[in-house]
XYZ file of N, CA and C in Angstrom:
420
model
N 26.627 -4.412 -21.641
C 25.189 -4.324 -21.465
C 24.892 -3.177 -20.504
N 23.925 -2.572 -21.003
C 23.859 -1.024 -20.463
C 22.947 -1.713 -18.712
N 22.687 -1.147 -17.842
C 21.568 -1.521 -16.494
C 20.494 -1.644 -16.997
N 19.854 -0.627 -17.787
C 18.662 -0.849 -17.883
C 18.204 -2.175 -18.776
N 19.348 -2.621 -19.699
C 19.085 -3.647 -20.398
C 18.850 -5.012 -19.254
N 20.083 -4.772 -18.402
C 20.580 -6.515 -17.564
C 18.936 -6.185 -16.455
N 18.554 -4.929 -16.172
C 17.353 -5.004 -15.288
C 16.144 -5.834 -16.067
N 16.159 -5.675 -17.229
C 14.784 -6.179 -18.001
C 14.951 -7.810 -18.052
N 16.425 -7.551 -18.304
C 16.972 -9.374 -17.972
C 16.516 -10.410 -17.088
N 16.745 -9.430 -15.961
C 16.401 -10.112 -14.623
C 14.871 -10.181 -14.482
N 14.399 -8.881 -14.641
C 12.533 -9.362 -14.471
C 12.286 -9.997 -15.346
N 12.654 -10.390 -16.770
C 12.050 -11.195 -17.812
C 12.421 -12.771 -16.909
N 13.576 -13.286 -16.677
C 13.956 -14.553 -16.085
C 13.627 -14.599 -14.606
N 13.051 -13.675 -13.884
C 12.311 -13.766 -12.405
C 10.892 -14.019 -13.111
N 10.369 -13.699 -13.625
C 8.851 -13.426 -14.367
C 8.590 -14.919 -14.901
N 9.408 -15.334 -15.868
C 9.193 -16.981 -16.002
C 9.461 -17.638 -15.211
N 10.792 -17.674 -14.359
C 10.754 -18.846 -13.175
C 9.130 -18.948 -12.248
N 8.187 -17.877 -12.111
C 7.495 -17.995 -11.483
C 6.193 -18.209 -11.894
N 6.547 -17.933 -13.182
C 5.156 -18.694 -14.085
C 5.365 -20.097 -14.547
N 6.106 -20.542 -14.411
C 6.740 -21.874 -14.257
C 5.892 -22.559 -13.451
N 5.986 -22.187 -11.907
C 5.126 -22.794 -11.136
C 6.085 -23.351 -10.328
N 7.402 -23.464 -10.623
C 8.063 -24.284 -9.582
C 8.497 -23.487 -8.298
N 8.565 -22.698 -8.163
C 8.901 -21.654 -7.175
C 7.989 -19.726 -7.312
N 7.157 -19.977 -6.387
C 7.036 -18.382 -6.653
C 6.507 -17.681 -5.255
N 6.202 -16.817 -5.082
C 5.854 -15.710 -4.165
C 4.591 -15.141 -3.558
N 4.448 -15.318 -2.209
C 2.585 -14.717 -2.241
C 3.179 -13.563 -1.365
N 2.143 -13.016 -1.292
C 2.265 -12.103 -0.265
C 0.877 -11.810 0.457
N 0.371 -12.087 1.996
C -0.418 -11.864 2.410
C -0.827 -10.863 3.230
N -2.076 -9.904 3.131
C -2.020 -8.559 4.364
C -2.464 -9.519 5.408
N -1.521 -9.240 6.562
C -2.331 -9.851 7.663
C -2.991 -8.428 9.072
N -2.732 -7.179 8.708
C -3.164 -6.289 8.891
C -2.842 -4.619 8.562
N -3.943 -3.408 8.392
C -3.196 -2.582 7.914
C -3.787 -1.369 8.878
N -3.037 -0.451 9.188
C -3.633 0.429 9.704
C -4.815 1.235 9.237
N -5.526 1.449 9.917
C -7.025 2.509 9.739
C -6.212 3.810 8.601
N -6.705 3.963 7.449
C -6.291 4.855 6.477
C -6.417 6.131 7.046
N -7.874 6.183 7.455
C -8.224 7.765 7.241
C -8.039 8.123 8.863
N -7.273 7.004 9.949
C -6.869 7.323 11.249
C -5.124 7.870 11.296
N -4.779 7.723 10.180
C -3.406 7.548 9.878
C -3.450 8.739 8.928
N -3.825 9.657 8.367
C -4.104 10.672 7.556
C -3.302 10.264 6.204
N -4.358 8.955 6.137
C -3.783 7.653 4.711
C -2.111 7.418 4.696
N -1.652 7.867 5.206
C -0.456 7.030 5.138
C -0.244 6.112 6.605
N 0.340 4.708 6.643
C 0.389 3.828 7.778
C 0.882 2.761 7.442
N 1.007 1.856 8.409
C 1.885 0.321 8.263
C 1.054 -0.520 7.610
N 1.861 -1.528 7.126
C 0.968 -2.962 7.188
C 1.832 -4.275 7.684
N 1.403 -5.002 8.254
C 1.797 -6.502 8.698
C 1.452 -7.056 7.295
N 2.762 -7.975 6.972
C 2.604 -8.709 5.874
C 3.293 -9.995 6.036
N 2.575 -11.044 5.856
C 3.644 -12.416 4.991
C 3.495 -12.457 4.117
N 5.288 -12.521 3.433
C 5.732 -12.895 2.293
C 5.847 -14.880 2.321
N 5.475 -15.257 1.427
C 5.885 -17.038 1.377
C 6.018 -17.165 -0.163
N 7.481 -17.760 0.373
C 8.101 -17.962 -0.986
C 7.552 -19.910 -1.377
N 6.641 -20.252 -1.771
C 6.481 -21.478 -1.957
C 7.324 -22.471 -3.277
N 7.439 -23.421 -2.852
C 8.502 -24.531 -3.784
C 7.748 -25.589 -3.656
N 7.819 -26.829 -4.271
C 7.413 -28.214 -4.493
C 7.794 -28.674 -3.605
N 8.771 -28.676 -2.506
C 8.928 -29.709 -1.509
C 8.551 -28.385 -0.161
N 7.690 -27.680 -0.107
C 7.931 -26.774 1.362
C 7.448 -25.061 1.015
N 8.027 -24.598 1.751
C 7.526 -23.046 2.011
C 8.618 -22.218 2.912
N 8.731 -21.085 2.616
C 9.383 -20.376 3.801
C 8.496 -18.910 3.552
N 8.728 -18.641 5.260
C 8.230 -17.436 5.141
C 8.883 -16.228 6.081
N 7.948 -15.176 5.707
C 8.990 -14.506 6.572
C 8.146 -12.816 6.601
N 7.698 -12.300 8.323
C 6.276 -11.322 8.426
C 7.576 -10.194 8.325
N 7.040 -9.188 7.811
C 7.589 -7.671 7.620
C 6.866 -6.534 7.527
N 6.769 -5.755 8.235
C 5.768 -4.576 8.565
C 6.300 -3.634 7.312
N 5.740 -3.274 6.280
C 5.629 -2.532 5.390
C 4.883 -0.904 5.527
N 5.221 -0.218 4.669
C 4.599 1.108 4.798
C 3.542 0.976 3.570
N 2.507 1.613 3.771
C 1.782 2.483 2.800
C 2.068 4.227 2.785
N 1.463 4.454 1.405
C 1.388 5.888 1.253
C 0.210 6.268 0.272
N -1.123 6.657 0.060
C -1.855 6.749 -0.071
C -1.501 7.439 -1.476
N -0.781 8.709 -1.515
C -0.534 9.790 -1.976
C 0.440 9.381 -2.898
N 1.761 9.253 -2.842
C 2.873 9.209 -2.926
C 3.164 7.305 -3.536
N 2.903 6.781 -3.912
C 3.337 5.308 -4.521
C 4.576 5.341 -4.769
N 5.636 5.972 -5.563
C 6.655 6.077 -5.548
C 7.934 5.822 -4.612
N 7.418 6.712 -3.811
C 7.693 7.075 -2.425
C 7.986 5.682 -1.531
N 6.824 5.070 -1.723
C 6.228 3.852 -0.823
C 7.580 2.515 -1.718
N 7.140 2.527 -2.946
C 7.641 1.274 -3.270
C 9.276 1.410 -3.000
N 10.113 2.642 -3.296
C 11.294 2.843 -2.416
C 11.669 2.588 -1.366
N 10.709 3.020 -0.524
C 11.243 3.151 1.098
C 10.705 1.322 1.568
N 10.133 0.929 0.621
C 9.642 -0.943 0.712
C 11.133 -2.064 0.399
N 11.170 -1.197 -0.922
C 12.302 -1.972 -1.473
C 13.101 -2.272 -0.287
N 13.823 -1.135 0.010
C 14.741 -1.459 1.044
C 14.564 -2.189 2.493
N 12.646 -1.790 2.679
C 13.099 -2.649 3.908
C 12.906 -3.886 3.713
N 12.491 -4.667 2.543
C 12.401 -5.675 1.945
C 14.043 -6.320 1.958
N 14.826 -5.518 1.758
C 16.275 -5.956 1.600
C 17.318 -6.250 2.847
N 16.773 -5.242 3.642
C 17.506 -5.093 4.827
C 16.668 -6.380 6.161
N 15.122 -6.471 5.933
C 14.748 -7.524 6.746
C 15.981 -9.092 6.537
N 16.029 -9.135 7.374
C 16.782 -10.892 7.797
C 15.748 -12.014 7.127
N 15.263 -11.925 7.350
C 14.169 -13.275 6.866
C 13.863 -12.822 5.299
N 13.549 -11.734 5.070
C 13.276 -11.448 3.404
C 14.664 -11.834 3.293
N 15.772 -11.607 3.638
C 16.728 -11.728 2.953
C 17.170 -13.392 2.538
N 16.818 -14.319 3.766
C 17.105 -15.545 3.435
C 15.804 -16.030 2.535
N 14.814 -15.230 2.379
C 13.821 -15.476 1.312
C 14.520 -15.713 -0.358
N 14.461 -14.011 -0.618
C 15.391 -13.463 -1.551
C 16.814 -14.205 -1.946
N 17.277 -14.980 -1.231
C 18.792 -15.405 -1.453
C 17.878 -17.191 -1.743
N 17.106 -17.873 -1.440
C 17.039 -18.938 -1.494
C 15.980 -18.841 -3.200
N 15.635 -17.734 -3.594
C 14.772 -17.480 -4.952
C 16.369 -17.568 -5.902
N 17.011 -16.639 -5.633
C 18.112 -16.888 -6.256
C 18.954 -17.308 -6.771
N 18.776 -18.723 -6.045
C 19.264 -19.968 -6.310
C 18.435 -20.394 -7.392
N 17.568 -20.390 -8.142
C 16.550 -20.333 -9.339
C 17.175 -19.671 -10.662
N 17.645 -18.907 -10.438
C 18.040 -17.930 -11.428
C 19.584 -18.243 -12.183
N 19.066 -18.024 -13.461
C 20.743 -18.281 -14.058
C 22.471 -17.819 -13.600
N 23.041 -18.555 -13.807
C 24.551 -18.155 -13.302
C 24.953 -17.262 -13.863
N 24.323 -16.443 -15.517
C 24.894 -15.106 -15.981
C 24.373 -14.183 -15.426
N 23.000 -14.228 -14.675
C 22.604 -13.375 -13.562
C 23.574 -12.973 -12.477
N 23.441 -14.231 -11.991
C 24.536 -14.135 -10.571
C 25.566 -13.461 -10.401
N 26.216 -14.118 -11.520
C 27.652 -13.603 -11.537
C 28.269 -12.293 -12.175
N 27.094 -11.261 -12.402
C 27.633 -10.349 -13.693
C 27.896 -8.978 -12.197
N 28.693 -8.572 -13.196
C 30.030 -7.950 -11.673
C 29.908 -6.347 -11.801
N 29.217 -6.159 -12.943
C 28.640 -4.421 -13.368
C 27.580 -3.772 -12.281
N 26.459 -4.564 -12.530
C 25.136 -3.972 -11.517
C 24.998 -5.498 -10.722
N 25.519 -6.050 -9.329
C 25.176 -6.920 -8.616
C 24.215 -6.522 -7.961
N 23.612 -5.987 -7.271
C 22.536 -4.977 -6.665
C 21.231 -5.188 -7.555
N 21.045 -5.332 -8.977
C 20.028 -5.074 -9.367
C 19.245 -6.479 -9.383
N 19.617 -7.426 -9.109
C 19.054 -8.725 -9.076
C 18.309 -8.777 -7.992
N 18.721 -8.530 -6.574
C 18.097 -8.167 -5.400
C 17.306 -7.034 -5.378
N 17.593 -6.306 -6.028
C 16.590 -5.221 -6.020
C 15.170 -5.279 -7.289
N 15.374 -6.546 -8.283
C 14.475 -6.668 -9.023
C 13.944 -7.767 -8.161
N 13.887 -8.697 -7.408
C 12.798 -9.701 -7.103
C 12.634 -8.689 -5.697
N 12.928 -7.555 -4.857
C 12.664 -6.977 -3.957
C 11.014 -6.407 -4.729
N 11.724 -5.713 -5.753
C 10.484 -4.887 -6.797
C 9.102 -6.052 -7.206
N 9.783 -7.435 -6.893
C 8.278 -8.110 -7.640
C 7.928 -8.397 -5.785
N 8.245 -8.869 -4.837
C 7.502 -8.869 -4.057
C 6.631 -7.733 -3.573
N 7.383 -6.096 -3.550
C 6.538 -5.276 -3.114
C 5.283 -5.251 -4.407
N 5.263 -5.315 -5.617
C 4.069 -5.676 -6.098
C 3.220 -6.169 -6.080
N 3.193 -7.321 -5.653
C 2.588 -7.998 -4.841
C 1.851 -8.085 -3.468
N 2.381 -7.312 -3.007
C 1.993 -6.879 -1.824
C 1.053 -5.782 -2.014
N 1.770 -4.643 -3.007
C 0.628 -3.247 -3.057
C -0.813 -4.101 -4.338
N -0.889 -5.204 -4.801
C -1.858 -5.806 -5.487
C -2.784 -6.134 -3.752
N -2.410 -6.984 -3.026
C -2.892 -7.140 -1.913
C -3.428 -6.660 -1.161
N -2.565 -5.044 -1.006
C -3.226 -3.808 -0.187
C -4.342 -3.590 -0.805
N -4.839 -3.580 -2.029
C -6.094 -2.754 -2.946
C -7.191 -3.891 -2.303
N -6.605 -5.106 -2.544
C -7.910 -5.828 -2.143
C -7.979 -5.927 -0.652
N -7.269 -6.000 0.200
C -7.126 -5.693 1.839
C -8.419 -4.369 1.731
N -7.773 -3.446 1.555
C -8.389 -2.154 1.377
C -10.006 -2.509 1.179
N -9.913 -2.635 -0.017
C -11.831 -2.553 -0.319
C -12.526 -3.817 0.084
N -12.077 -5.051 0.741
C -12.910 -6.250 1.078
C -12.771 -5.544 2.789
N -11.777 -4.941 3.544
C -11.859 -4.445 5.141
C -12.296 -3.551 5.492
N -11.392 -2.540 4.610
C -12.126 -0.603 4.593
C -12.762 -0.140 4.141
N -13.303 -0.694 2.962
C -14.305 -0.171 2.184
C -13.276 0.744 1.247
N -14.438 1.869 0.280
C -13.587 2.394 -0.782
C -13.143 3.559 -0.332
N -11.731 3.875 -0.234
C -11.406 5.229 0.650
C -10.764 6.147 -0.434
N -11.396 7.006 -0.832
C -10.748 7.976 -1.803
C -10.034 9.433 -1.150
């Protein structure tokens, strides 16, 4: 199985576990820097909460924006999404959700973590737009 195939794998079976309802992901802005004080690029304070039927975990991570550049942004996210301690016991307890031919496939191990890394920062830049225009108004 080529990567790009086992990647579609993984977001197709991350994508239903969470439309499922039994386990899925919010992500909240809990603040972002002044855009146009920051010459649009700047931080944001975020909780991630991974919610389940018996509980919640969570876990705050200062994220970047980039006004300009999205690309840019969801890269330099990914990783700190990966490298935070608390995303990580986030990320590892979602995992436990996911099938054992996921888990265990020994070609691309990396891309499993790096595909539910990719659905939380989505989530988050869905968040920023509305952060953005319900706090800052419309900043073009």
């Amino acid at each position: 199985m080529t990567k790009k195939k086992f990647e579609l794998k993984v977001k197709k079976e991350v994508k239903s576990i969470q439309e499922g309802g039994e386990i899925n992901f919010r992500a909240s802005i809990i603040y972002i820097d002044d855009i146009k004080q920051c010459d649009n690029d700047g931080e944001a304070m975020v909780q991630i909460n991974l919610d389940k039927g018996t509980g919640s975990k969570s876990s705050i991570v200062s994220l970047l924006y980039f006004k300009k550049n999205v690309k840019k942004e969801a890269e330099f996210n990914r990783k700190i999404l990966l490298q935070n301690k608390g995303m990580y016991n986030i990320i590892k307890e979602f995992k436990g959700y996911l099938s054992e031919e996921l888990l265990n496939n020994e070609d691309y191990p990396e891309v499993v973590d790096e595909t539910i890394a990719t659905t939380i920062h989505a989530l988050y830049r869905d968040g920023k737009k509305v952060y953005i225009s319900e706090n800052l108004g419309d900043i073009k």
